[in-house]
CSV table of C-alpha atoms and ligand atoms in Angstrom, one decimal:
chain,number,residue,atom,x,y,z
A,14,MET,CA,1.4,-34.9,-10.8
A,15,LYS,CA,3.5,-33.5,-7.9
A,16,LEU,CA,1.8,-30.0,-8.3
A,17,LEU,CA,3.6,-28.7,-4.9
A,18,GLU,CA,6.6,-30.6,-2.8
A,19,MET,CA,8.2,-29.1,-0.2
A,20,LYS,CA,10.7,-30.9,1.6
A,21,ASN,CA,12.6,-30.7,4.9
A,22,VAL,CA,11.9,-26.5,4.9
A,23,LYS,CA,12.7,-24.7,8.2
A,24,LYS,CA,12.1,-21.3,8.6
A,25,SER,CA,13.1,-19.2,12.2
A,26,PHE,CA,12.1,-15.5,12.7
A,27,GLU,CA,15.3,-14.5,14.2
A,28,GLU,CA,15.6,-17.0,17.2
A,29,LEU,CA,12.0,-18.5,17.2
A,30,GLU,CA,12.2,-21.3,14.9
A,31,VAL,CA,8.5,-21.5,13.6
A,32,LEU,CA,9.2,-24.3,10.6
A,33,LYS,CA,11.3,-27.7,11.9
A,34,GLY,CA,11.6,-29.7,8.8
A,35,ILE,CA,8.9,-29.5,6.6
A,36,SER,CA,7.8,-31.9,4.1
A,37,LEU,CA,4.9,-32.4,2.1
A,38,GLU,CA,3.8,-33.0,-0.8
A,39,VAL,CA,0.5,-32.5,-3.1
A,40,ASN,CA,-0.8,-34.4,-6.6
A,41,GLN,CA,-3.0,-32.5,-9.0
A,42,GLY,CA,-6.4,-32.5,-8.2
A,43,GLU,CA,-5.9,-32.8,-4.7
A,44,VAL,CA,-7.1,-31.3,-1.8
A,45,VAL,CA,-4.9,-30.8,1.8
A,46,ALA,CA,-6.5,-29.6,4.3
A,47,ILE,CA,-4.1,-28.9,7.0
A,48,ILE,CA,-4.8,-28.0,10.8
A,49,GLY,CA,-3.1,-27.7,14.8
A,50,PRO,CA,-3.2,-25.5,17.3
A,51,SER,CA,-2.9,-22.0,16.7
A,52,GLY,CA,0.7,-20.4,16.9
A,53,GLY,CA,1.5,-24.0,15.5
A,54,GLY,CA,3.2,-22.6,11.7
A,55,LYS,CA,0.8,-23.3,10.1
A,56,SER,CA,-0.1,-19.2,8.0
A,57,THR,CA,3.5,-19.4,8.3
A,58,LEU,CA,4.5,-22.9,5.7
A,59,LEU,CA,2.2,-21.0,3.7
A,60,ARG,CA,3.5,-17.9,3.7
A,61,CYS,CA,7.2,-19.5,3.2
A,62,ALA,CA,5.2,-21.7,-0.5
A,63,THR,CA,3.9,-18.7,-1.8
A,64,THR,CA,7.1,-16.8,-1.4
A,65,LEU,CA,5.8,-14.2,1.0
A,66,VAL,CA,8.4,-15.0,3.3
A,67,PRO,CA,11.9,-16.2,2.4
A,68,ILE,CA,12.8,-20.0,4.1
A,69,ASN,CA,15.9,-20.5,5.4
A,70,SER,CA,16.8,-24.2,4.1
A,71,GLY,CA,14.7,-26.5,2.9
A,72,LEU,CA,13.1,-27.3,-0.8
A,73,ILE,CA,10.1,-26.1,-2.6
A,74,LYS,CA,8.9,-26.8,-6.1
A,75,ILE,CA,5.7,-25.5,-7.0
A,76,GLY,CA,4.3,-27.1,-10.7
A,77,GLY,CA,7.7,-29.1,-12.0
A,78,ASP,CA,9.8,-25.4,-11.2
A,79,THR,CA,12.4,-25.0,-8.4
A,80,LEU,CA,11.3,-22.3,-6.1
A,81,VAL,CA,14.2,-22.7,-3.4
A,82,GLU,CA,16.3,-25.2,-3.1
A,83,THR,CA,19.6,-25.8,-0.3
A,84,ASP,CA,22.6,-26.5,-2.4
A,85,ASP,CA,24.9,-29.3,-1.2
A,86,ASN,CA,27.6,-26.5,0.4
A,87,GLY,CA,24.0,-25.7,2.8
A,88,VAL,CA,23.2,-22.7,0.9
A,89,THR,CA,19.6,-21.9,-0.1
A,90,HIS,CA,18.9,-19.6,-3.7
A,91,TYR,CA,15.8,-19.1,-5.4
A,92,ALA,CA,15.1,-18.8,-8.5
A,93,ASP,CA,15.7,-15.1,-10.3
A,94,LYS,CA,13.7,-12.3,-11.2
A,95,LYS,CA,12.5,-13.9,-14.3
A,96,SER,CA,11.4,-18.1,-13.1
A,97,LEU,CA,10.1,-15.9,-10.2
A,98,ALA,CA,7.3,-14.1,-11.6
A,99,HIS,CA,6.6,-17.5,-13.6
A,100,ILE,CA,6.1,-19.2,-10.6
A,101,ARG,CA,5.0,-17.0,-8.7
A,102,SER,CA,1.7,-16.8,-11.7
A,103,LYS,CA,1.2,-20.6,-10.9
A,104,PHE,CA,-0.6,-20.0,-7.6
A,105,GLY,CA,-3.2,-18.0,-5.7
A,106,LEU,CA,-3.2,-17.5,-2.0
A,107,VAL,CA,-6.9,-16.2,0.0
A,108,PHE,CA,-5.7,-14.7,3.4
A,109,GLN,CA,-7.4,-15.1,6.3
A,110,ASN,CA,-9.0,-11.2,6.3
A,111,PHE,CA,-9.2,-11.2,1.8
A,112,ASN,CA,-7.2,-8.6,1.5
A,113,LEU,CA,-8.9,-6.6,-1.3
A,114,PHE,CA,-7.7,-3.4,-2.3
A,115,PRO,CA,-10.9,-1.3,-0.6
A,116,HIS,CA,-10.5,1.5,-3.0
A,117,PHE,CA,-11.5,-0.5,-6.6
A,118,SER,CA,-14.5,-2.0,-7.6
A,119,VAL,CA,-15.0,-5.6,-7.0
A,120,ARG,CA,-15.0,-6.0,-10.8
A,121,ARG,CA,-11.8,-4.4,-10.5
A,122,ASN,CA,-10.0,-5.9,-7.9
A,123,ILE,CA,-10.5,-9.1,-10.4
A,124,THR,CA,-9.6,-8.1,-13.2
A,125,GLU,CA,-6.5,-5.2,-12.5
A,126,ALA,CA,-4.3,-8.2,-12.6
A,127,LEU,CA,-5.2,-9.4,-15.4
A,128,ILE,CA,-5.1,-6.7,-17.2
A,129,HIS,CA,-1.9,-5.0,-16.1
A,130,VAL,CA,0.4,-8.2,-15.4
A,131,HIS,CA,-0.9,-10.9,-17.5
A,132,LYS,CA,-2.0,-8.5,-20.2
A,133,LYS,CA,-5.3,-9.4,-21.7
A,134,SER,CA,-7.9,-7.0,-23.1
A,135,ARG,CA,-10.2,-5.4,-21.2
A,136,GLU,CA,-13.0,-7.0,-23.0
A,137,GLU,CA,-11.4,-10.3,-22.4
A,138,ALA,CA,-11.2,-9.7,-18.4
A,139,ASN,CA,-14.6,-9.1,-17.7
A,140,ARG,CA,-15.8,-11.9,-19.4
A,141,ILE,CA,-13.6,-14.1,-17.3
A,142,CYS,CA,-14.8,-12.1,-14.3
A,143,ASP,CA,-18.5,-12.1,-15.5
A,144,GLU,CA,-18.3,-15.3,-15.3
A,145,LEU,CA,-16.5,-16.0,-11.8
A,146,LEU,CA,-18.4,-13.9,-10.4
A,147,VAL,CA,-21.3,-16.0,-11.2
A,148,LYS,CA,-20.0,-18.8,-9.8
A,149,MET,CA,-18.9,-17.0,-6.4
A,150,GLY,CA,-23.0,-16.5,-6.6
A,151,LEU,CA,-22.3,-12.7,-6.7
A,152,GLU,CA,-22.7,-11.8,-10.4
A,153,ASP,CA,-25.2,-8.6,-9.3
A,154,LYS,CA,-21.7,-7.0,-7.1
A,155,GLY,CA,-19.6,-6.4,-10.0
A,156,ASP,CA,-19.9,-2.7,-9.4
A,157,SER,CA,-20.2,-2.7,-5.9
A,158,TYR,CA,-17.2,-2.0,-3.4
A,159,PRO,CA,-16.0,-4.0,-0.6
A,160,CYS,CA,-16.5,-1.6,2.2
A,161,ASN,CA,-20.4,-2.1,0.9
A,162,LEU,CA,-20.5,-6.2,1.2
A,163,SER,CA,-20.9,-9.1,3.9
A,164,GLY,CA,-17.8,-10.8,5.0
A,165,GLY,CA,-18.9,-13.4,3.0
A,166,GLN,CA,-19.3,-11.7,-0.3
A,167,GLN,CA,-15.7,-10.3,0.4
A,168,GLN,CA,-14.2,-13.6,1.0
A,169,ARG,CA,-15.6,-14.0,-2.4
A,170,VAL,CA,-14.5,-12.0,-3.9
A,171,SER,CA,-11.0,-12.5,-3.0
A,172,ILE,CA,-11.0,-16.5,-4.1
A,173,ALA,CA,-12.2,-15.4,-7.4
A,174,ARG,CA,-9.7,-13.1,-7.6
A,175,ALA,CA,-7.0,-15.7,-6.7
A,176,LEU,CA,-8.6,-17.8,-9.6
A,177,ALA,CA,-9.0,-14.6,-12.2
A,178,ALA,CA,-5.0,-15.5,-13.1
A,179,ASN,CA,-6.2,-19.3,-14.0
A,180,PRO,CA,-3.4,-21.3,-11.3
A,181,GLU,CA,-2.7,-24.3,-10.7
A,182,ILE,CA,-2.8,-24.4,-7.0
A,183,LEU,CA,-5.1,-22.2,-5.0
A,184,PHE,CA,-3.9,-22.1,-0.6
A,185,PHE,CA,-6.2,-21.2,1.8
A,186,ASP,CA,-5.1,-19.6,4.7
A,187,GLU,CA,-8.2,-20.0,7.2
A,188,PRO,CA,-10.7,-18.5,4.9
A,189,THR,CA,-13.7,-18.5,7.5
A,190,SER,CA,-11.9,-17.6,10.0
A,191,ALA,CA,-12.7,-13.8,9.4
A,192,LEU,CA,-17.1,-14.7,9.5
A,193,ASP,CA,-19.6,-15.4,11.1
A,194,PRO,CA,-21.1,-19.0,10.8
A,195,GLU,CA,-24.0,-18.3,8.3
A,196,LEU,CA,-21.7,-16.1,6.2
A,197,THR,CA,-19.0,-18.9,6.7
A,198,LYS,CA,-21.6,-21.4,4.6
A,199,GLY,CA,-21.2,-20.0,0.7
A,200,VAL,CA,-17.6,-19.9,1.1
A,201,LEU,CA,-17.4,-23.0,1.7
A,202,ARG,CA,-20.0,-23.6,-0.7
A,203,VAL,CA,-17.7,-22.1,-3.1
A,204,ILE,CA,-14.9,-24.4,-2.0
A,205,ARG,CA,-16.3,-27.1,-2.0
A,206,GLY,CA,-17.5,-26.2,-5.2
A,207,LEU,CA,-14.0,-25.4,-6.6
A,208,ALA,CA,-12.9,-29.2,-4.9
A,209,ASP,CA,-15.6,-30.6,-7.1
A,210,GLU,CA,-14.1,-29.6,-10.3
A,211,LYS,CA,-10.8,-31.2,-9.3
A,212,MET,CA,-9.1,-27.7,-8.3
A,213,THR,CA,-5.1,-28.6,-6.6
A,214,MET,CA,-6.1,-26.4,-3.2
A,215,VAL,CA,-4.2,-26.3,0.6
A,216,ILE,CA,-6.0,-24.8,3.0
A,217,VAL,CA,-5.3,-24.4,6.7
A,218,THR,CA,-9.2,-24.5,8.5
A,219,HIS,CA,-10.5,-25.2,12.1
A,220,GLU,CA,-13.8,-26.3,10.3
A,221,MET,CA,-13.8,-30.1,11.2
A,222,SER,CA,-16.1,-31.7,8.8
A,223,PHE,CA,-15.6,-29.2,6.1
A,224,ALA,CA,-12.0,-30.3,6.4
A,225,ARG,CA,-12.6,-34.0,7.4
A,226,ASP,CA,-15.8,-34.1,3.7
A,227,VAL,CA,-14.0,-31.7,1.0
A,228,ALA,CA,-10.4,-32.5,1.8
A,229,ASP,CA,-8.4,-36.1,0.0
A,230,ARG,CA,-5.6,-35.7,2.7
A,231,ILE,CA,-5.6,-34.0,6.3
A,232,ILE,CA,-1.8,-32.9,7.8
A,233,PHE,CA,-2.2,-31.6,11.2
A,234,MET,CA,0.7,-29.5,11.6
A,235,ASP,CA,2.3,-28.0,16.5
A,236,GLY,CA,5.1,-26.6,16.5
A,237,GLY,CA,6.7,-26.8,13.1
A,238,LEU,CA,6.3,-30.4,12.4
A,239,ILE,CA,3.8,-32.1,10.7
A,240,VAL,CA,2.6,-34.6,13.9
A,241,GLU,CA,0.5,-36.6,11.6
A,242,GLU,CA,-1.3,-36.9,8.1
A,243,GLY,CA,-3.8,-39.6,6.5
A,244,PRO,CA,-7.1,-39.5,4.2
A,245,ALA,CA,-8.9,-36.6,5.6
A,246,ALA,CA,-11.6,-39.4,7.3
A,247,GLU,CA,-9.6,-41.2,9.0
A,248,LEU,CA,-7.6,-39.1,10.4
A,249,ILE,CA,-10.5,-37.3,12.1
A,250,ASN,CA,-12.4,-40.1,13.7
A,251,ASN,CA,-8.8,-42.3,14.2
A,252,PRO,CA,-6.1,-40.4,15.7
A,253,LYS,CA,-3.4,-42.4,16.1
A,254,ASN,CA,-0.9,-39.7,17.5
A,255,GLU,CA,-1.9,-37.9,21.2
A,256,ARG,CA,-1.4,-34.0,20.1
A,257,THR,CA,-3.8,-35.0,17.3
A,258,LYS,CA,-5.9,-37.0,19.2
A,259,SER,CA,-6.7,-34.2,22.2
A,260,PHE,CA,-6.6,-31.0,19.9
A,261,LEU,CA,-9.7,-33.2,17.7
A,262,ALA,CA,-11.3,-33.9,21.3
A,263,GLY,CA,-11.8,-30.1,21.8
A,264,TYR,CA,-13.7,-30.0,18.6
B,20,MET,CA,-8.8,59.1,2.4
B,21,HIS,CA,-8.0,55.7,0.6
B,22,ASN,CA,-7.7,55.3,-2.7
B,23,ILE,CA,-9.0,51.8,-3.5
B,24,SER,CA,-7.9,51.7,-7.0
B,25,SER,CA,-4.6,52.3,-5.6
B,26,THR,CA,-4.4,49.6,-3.4
B,27,LEU,CA,-6.3,47.7,-5.3
B,28,SER,CA,-3.5,47.6,-8.4
B,29,GLN,CA,-0.9,47.3,-5.5
B,30,LEU,CA,-2.7,44.0,-3.9
B,31,GLY,CA,-3.5,42.7,-7.5
B,32,ALA,CA,1.1,43.0,-8.2
B,33,GLY,CA,1.8,41.1,-4.9
B,34,LEU,CA,-1.1,38.9,-5.4
B,35,LYS,CA,0.5,37.9,-8.1
B,36,PHE,CA,3.2,36.8,-6.7
B,37,THR,CA,1.4,35.2,-3.6
B,38,LEU,CA,0.6,33.1,-5.9
B,39,ILE,CA,3.7,32.3,-8.0
B,40,ILE,CA,4.8,31.4,-4.4
B,41,PHE,CA,2.2,29.2,-4.1
B,42,ILE,CA,1.9,27.6,-6.9
B,43,PHE,CA,5.5,26.0,-7.5
B,44,THR,CA,6.0,25.0,-3.9
B,45,LEU,CA,2.9,22.9,-4.6
B,46,LEU,CA,3.8,21.5,-7.5
B,47,PHE,CA,7.9,21.3,-6.5
B,48,SER,CA,7.2,20.1,-2.0
B,49,ILE,CA,4.4,17.4,-3.0
B,50,PRO,CA,6.1,15.3,-5.6
B,51,LEU,CA,9.6,16.4,-3.2
B,52,GLY,CA,8.1,15.3,0.2
B,53,LEU,CA,6.7,12.0,-1.2
B,54,LEU,CA,10.4,10.8,-2.8
B,55,VAL,CA,11.4,12.8,0.6
B,56,ALA,CA,9.0,10.1,2.9
B,57,LYS,CA,10.2,7.3,0.8
B,58,GLY,CA,14.1,8.4,2.1
B,59,ARG,CA,12.7,8.4,5.1
B,60,MET,CA,11.7,5.0,5.4
B,61,SER,CA,14.7,3.2,3.2
B,62,LYS,CA,15.7,0.6,5.0
B,63,ASN,CA,19.6,1.7,3.9
B,64,LYS,CA,20.3,3.3,7.5
B,65,ILE,CA,22.3,6.2,5.9
B,66,ILE,CA,19.9,7.1,3.9
B,67,SER,CA,17.4,7.1,6.5
B,68,GLY,CA,19.3,9.6,9.1
B,69,ILE,CA,20.1,12.4,6.5
B,70,ILE,CA,16.7,12.2,5.3
B,71,ARG,CA,15.6,12.2,9.8
B,72,ILE,CA,18.4,15.0,9.6
B,73,TYR,CA,16.6,16.7,6.6
B,74,ILE,CA,13.0,16.7,8.3
B,75,SER,CA,13.9,17.5,11.1
B,76,VAL,CA,16.1,20.9,11.2
B,77,MET,CA,13.3,21.8,8.3
B,78,ARG,CA,11.0,21.0,11.1
B,79,GLY,CA,12.9,23.5,14.1
B,80,THR,CA,13.5,26.2,12.3
B,81,PRO,CA,12.6,28.9,10.7
B,82,LEU,CA,11.0,29.5,7.6
B,83,MET,CA,12.8,33.2,7.0
B,84,LEU,CA,15.7,31.9,8.6
B,85,GLN,CA,15.6,28.9,5.9
B,86,LEU,CA,14.8,31.5,2.8
B,87,MET,CA,17.8,33.5,4.0
B,88,VAL,CA,20.2,30.6,4.0
B,89,VAL,CA,19.4,29.9,0.4
B,90,TYR,CA,19.4,33.1,-0.9
B,91,PHE,CA,23.6,33.9,0.9
B,92,ALA,CA,24.2,30.9,0.7
B,93,PRO,CA,24.9,30.3,-3.3
B,94,ASN,CA,27.3,33.4,-2.4
B,95,PHE,CA,28.6,32.7,1.3
B,96,ILE,CA,29.1,29.5,0.2
B,97,PHE,CA,30.6,29.2,-3.3
B,98,GLY,CA,31.2,33.1,-3.4
B,99,ILE,CA,28.7,32.8,-7.2
B,100,GLN,CA,27.8,36.0,-7.7
B,101,LEU,CA,23.4,36.1,-6.7
B,102,ARG,CA,23.3,38.0,-10.3
B,103,ASP,CA,24.4,35.7,-11.7
B,104,LEU,CA,21.9,33.0,-10.8
B,105,THR,CA,19.2,35.5,-12.6
B,106,ILE,CA,17.1,33.1,-15.5
B,107,GLY,CA,15.9,34.6,-17.7
B,108,ASP,CA,13.6,37.9,-16.3
B,109,VAL,CA,13.8,36.2,-12.5
B,110,ASP,CA,15.2,37.1,-9.8
B,111,TYR,CA,17.0,34.9,-7.5
B,112,ARG,CA,15.3,35.8,-5.0
B,113,LEU,CA,12.1,34.8,-6.6
B,114,THR,CA,14.2,31.6,-7.3
B,115,ALA,CA,15.6,31.1,-3.7
B,116,THR,CA,12.0,31.9,-2.4
B,117,ILE,CA,10.8,29.2,-4.2
B,118,ILE,CA,13.6,27.0,-3.4
B,119,GLY,CA,13.6,27.9,0.5
B,120,PHE,CA,9.6,27.5,0.5
B,121,SER,CA,9.8,23.3,-1.4
B,122,ILE,CA,12.5,21.9,0.6
B,123,ASN,CA,10.7,23.3,3.8
B,124,TYR,CA,7.4,21.7,2.7
B,125,ALA,CA,8.5,19.0,1.3
B,126,ALA,CA,9.3,18.1,5.1
B,127,TYR,CA,6.7,18.2,6.0
B,128,PHE,CA,4.4,16.5,3.3
B,129,ALA,CA,7.0,13.3,3.6
B,130,GLU,CA,6.3,13.4,7.5
B,131,ILE,CA,2.3,12.8,6.3
B,132,PHE,CA,2.8,11.0,3.3
B,133,ARG,CA,4.6,8.8,5.6
B,134,GLY,CA,2.1,8.1,7.7
B,135,GLY,CA,-0.2,7.5,5.5
B,136,ILE,CA,2.1,5.3,3.6
B,137,GLN,CA,2.8,3.4,6.9
B,138,SER,CA,-1.1,3.2,7.7
B,139,ILE,CA,-1.5,0.9,4.3
B,140,PRO,CA,-1.6,-3.1,6.2
B,141,GLN,CA,0.9,-5.1,5.1
B,142,GLY,CA,-1.9,-7.7,3.6
B,143,GLN,CA,-2.3,-4.8,0.5
B,144,TYR,CA,1.5,-5.6,-0.4
B,145,HIS,CA,0.8,-9.6,0.3
B,146,ALA,CA,-1.8,-9.6,-2.2
B,147,ALA,CA,-0.2,-7.5,-4.8
B,148,GLN,CA,2.7,-9.4,-4.6
B,149,LEU,CA,0.8,-12.5,-4.9
B,150,LEU,CA,-1.3,-11.4,-8.4
B,151,GLY,CA,2.0,-10.5,-9.3
B,152,PHE,CA,2.0,-6.9,-9.3
B,153,SER,CA,5.4,-5.1,-9.8
B,154,GLY,CA,7.0,-3.0,-7.1
B,155,ALA,CA,5.6,0.3,-8.9
B,156,GLN,CA,2.7,-0.9,-9.9
B,157,THR,CA,1.2,-1.8,-6.4
B,158,PHE,CA,2.8,1.7,-5.5
B,159,PHE,CA,1.0,3.8,-7.9
B,160,ARG,CA,-2.3,1.2,-8.6
B,161,ILE,CA,-2.4,0.1,-5.1
B,162,VAL,CA,-1.3,2.2,-2.5
B,163,LEU,CA,0.0,5.8,-3.8
B,164,PRO,CA,-4.7,6.2,-4.3
B,165,GLN,CA,-5.3,5.0,-0.7
B,166,VAL,CA,-2.6,7.3,0.7
B,167,VAL,CA,-4.2,9.9,-0.5
B,168,LYS,CA,-7.8,9.7,0.4
B,169,ASN,CA,-5.8,8.8,3.9
B,170,VAL,CA,-3.9,12.5,3.8
B,171,LEU,CA,-6.5,14.8,1.9
B,172,PRO,CA,-7.2,15.9,5.6
B,173,ALA,CA,-3.6,16.6,6.9
B,174,VAL,CA,-2.6,18.1,3.8
B,175,THR,CA,-4.8,20.5,3.5
B,176,ASN,CA,-3.7,22.2,6.2
B,177,GLU,CA,-0.5,22.8,5.3
B,178,ILE,CA,-2.3,23.9,2.3
B,179,ILE,CA,-4.2,26.8,4.3
B,180,THR,CA,-0.9,27.2,6.5
B,181,LEU,CA,1.6,27.8,3.2
B,182,VAL,CA,-1.1,30.7,1.4
B,183,LYS,CA,-1.0,32.5,5.0
B,184,ASP,CA,2.5,31.4,4.9
B,185,THR,CA,4.0,32.9,1.7
B,186,SER,CA,3.9,36.9,3.4
B,187,LEU,CA,7.0,35.2,4.7
B,188,ALA,CA,8.9,35.6,0.9
B,189,GLN,CA,9.5,39.5,2.1
B,190,VAL,CA,12.2,38.5,4.6
B,191,LEU,CA,14.0,38.4,0.3
B,192,ALA,CA,12.5,41.7,-0.7
B,193,ILE,CA,9.5,40.8,-2.7
B,194,THR,CA,6.7,42.1,-2.8
B,195,GLU,CA,4.6,39.4,-2.1
B,196,MET,CA,0.0,40.8,-1.6
B,197,PHE,CA,1.2,41.5,2.3
B,198,THR,CA,4.3,44.0,1.6
B,199,ALA,CA,2.5,45.0,-1.2
B,200,ALA,CA,-0.5,46.0,1.5
B,201,LYS,CA,1.9,47.3,4.2
B,202,GLY,CA,3.4,49.8,1.9
B,203,GLN,CA,-0.1,50.7,0.6
B,204,ALA,CA,-1.3,51.1,4.6
B,205,ALA,CA,1.8,53.1,5.8
B,206,SER,CA,1.6,55.7,2.2
B,207,GLN,CA,-2.5,56.5,2.6
B,208,VAL,CA,-1.7,56.9,6.1
B,209,SER,CA,-4.9,53.8,6.8
B,210,ILE,CA,-5.3,50.1,7.6
B,211,MET,CA,-8.2,49.5,4.9
B,212,PRO,CA,-5.5,47.7,2.4
B,213,LEU,CA,-4.6,44.9,4.9
B,214,VAL,CA,-7.7,44.8,5.5
B,215,MET,CA,-7.8,44.5,1.7
B,216,ALA,CA,-4.9,42.0,1.4
B,217,GLY,CA,-7.0,39.4,4.7
B,218,VAL,CA,-10.3,39.1,2.6
B,219,PHE,CA,-8.2,38.5,0.2
B,220,TYR,CA,-5.9,35.6,1.4
B,221,TYR,CA,-9.3,34.4,3.5
B,222,ILE,CA,-10.9,34.3,0.1
B,223,MET,CA,-8.3,31.8,-1.2
B,224,ASN,CA,-8.5,29.5,1.8
B,225,GLY,CA,-12.5,29.3,1.3
B,226,ILE,CA,-12.0,27.8,-2.5
B,227,ILE,CA,-8.5,25.6,-1.0
B,228,GLU,CA,-11.2,24.8,1.3
B,229,ILE,CA,-14.4,23.5,-0.9
B,230,VAL,CA,-11.7,21.9,-3.7
B,231,MET,CA,-10.8,19.9,-0.9
B,232,ASN,CA,-13.8,18.9,0.5
B,233,ARG,CA,-15.0,18.5,-2.9
B,234,ALA,CA,-12.0,15.7,-3.5
B,235,GLU,CA,-12.4,14.1,-0.2
B,236,LYS,CA,-16.0,13.5,-1.2
B,237,LYS,CA,-15.5,12.2,-4.3
B,238,LEU,CA,-13.1,9.4,-2.1
B,239,SER,CA,-15.2,8.8,0.1
B,240,TYR,CA,-17.0,6.0,-2.3
B,241,TYR,CA,-15.0,3.9,-0.5
B,242,ASN,CA,-13.7,3.6,3.8
C,308,ADP,N1,6.4,-12.2,10.3
C,308,ADP,C1,6.9,-12.9,12.2
C,308,ADP,N2,8.1,-12.6,12.9
C,308,ADP,C2,8.0,-13.5,14.0
C,308,ADP,N3,7.6,-14.4,14.4
C,308,ADP,C3,6.5,-14.8,14.1
C,308,ADP,C4,5.9,-14.1,12.5
C,308,ADP,N4,4.3,-14.1,11.7
C,308,ADP,C5,4.7,-16.0,12.1
C,308,ADP,N5,5.9,-15.0,13.6
C,308,ADP,C6,5.7,-16.8,15.0
C,308,ADP,O1,5.6,-17.9,14.3
C,308,ADP,C7,5.0,-18.7,14.8
C,308,ADP,C8,3.6,-20.2,14.4
C,308,ADP,O2,2.9,-18.7,13.6
C,308,ADP,P1,1.6,-19.4,12.7
C,308,ADP,O3,2.6,-19.6,11.1
C,308,ADP,O4,0.9,-18.0,12.0
C,308,ADP,O5,0.8,-20.4,13.1
C,308,ADP,P2,-0.3,-20.3,12.6
C,308,ADP,O6,-0.9,-20.2,11.5
C,308,ADP,O7,0.0,-22.0,12.9
C,308,ADP,O8,-1.7,-20.0,13.6
C,308,ADP,C9,4.2,-18.0,15.9
C,308,ADP,O9,4.6,-18.2,17.5
C,308,ADP,C10,3.8,-16.9,16.0
C,308,ADP,O10,4.5,-15.8,16.2
C,309,MG,MG1,-2.3,-18.8,11.6
């Protein structure tokens, strides 16, 4: 089953065309890594897929539901408010700089939406939270505040927060770019664990060996276009496109 | 010879009005300031333009003048008899004072709140949106608590200024504490009533500082 489907998605900021027609499909259980030089539109792609920025034209479907679509007259329609809320509950996004809520404890960061958006009981929310904390190796950090955690721990909390409502697909925007190499390992280990559980994930990353080992498929993006895509090991070891080759040569 | 008990009872009577003005002004101007801040940040150019002018007039003209305008406007503009504006046994002079203070302080609070709201990173809104929080939930659960922490020191400043500004109510012939002290100083030919009033203002602000410091400390559990 396709959990993410994008067809000819275009996005401009004023004059600047950042996505020039992106088509992409992600199947259930698949891990897709997106690599490419900075400024190539990777973050914008994730933001479009996660409704943070509106697209200009194209089609995006998540879990079979149409998020946005350009009709035959060239008019682009988004789903109505209610469907949008439903579609948003199907995915999670992990940000490069975590974006944890600094005034909430780790526990509240994870449970707040469960209780106030998904209307779960506090007990149920706490149970989900405890499970996730164990999975993240943070079982003793529930009462800590983000400011007292290392970057790696904060990122793991934000992964737990994104997982709490049990999304079908998880997006990551350079989850380790803000971290020291030492702290990166713990975060990558957690993501690897999710891949082993067949979590569907789209990961923008600069960690090439990680992408090769964990992803099923790698997409190389540059200049607002998908330049090359293929099975992970093949794309890393035998890139066909010249731009992919020269990009990978830098690693 | 200075009559302490007469001074105390007069200052006490004045203090009552000082406190009424102080408390009601805070009660009205803080929520109003939040609304004004929202309006100032509105994407609607007309709303934000009007609010911008309102704030600049409030900050750019004397509060004493604004109090007089609020007091006389109903009569000058609408021909309403001011005595008809008495509510129960509250004379319109006091109502006008509280309105004048509230709209003036709302403008100052609005600018403080706007700064506080704009200092919240975009990422907080993005995270909240993706977790499914509604606009209101995002504001009240995620944004506002962080804003409160950010603006507390500036708000403390305003509150302390307000305590002292209450003496401006004398322009509408309200016998708040400062007016009472002036009266006693004149009738008793002594500077003591004024000194005592000064001590009262100082104590009030001392209490405010202690309370606000405590609040700041309470919010210092994160940074
Ligand atoms: N909100 C925005 N407004 C204007 N330009 C933007 C905005 N977001 C991104 N861009 C521009 O879009 C291009 C692609 O950015 P981005 O998607 O962040 O690339 P990447 O994540 O691959 O580094 C860059 O040139 C960037 O300056
Ligand atoms: Mg990026």
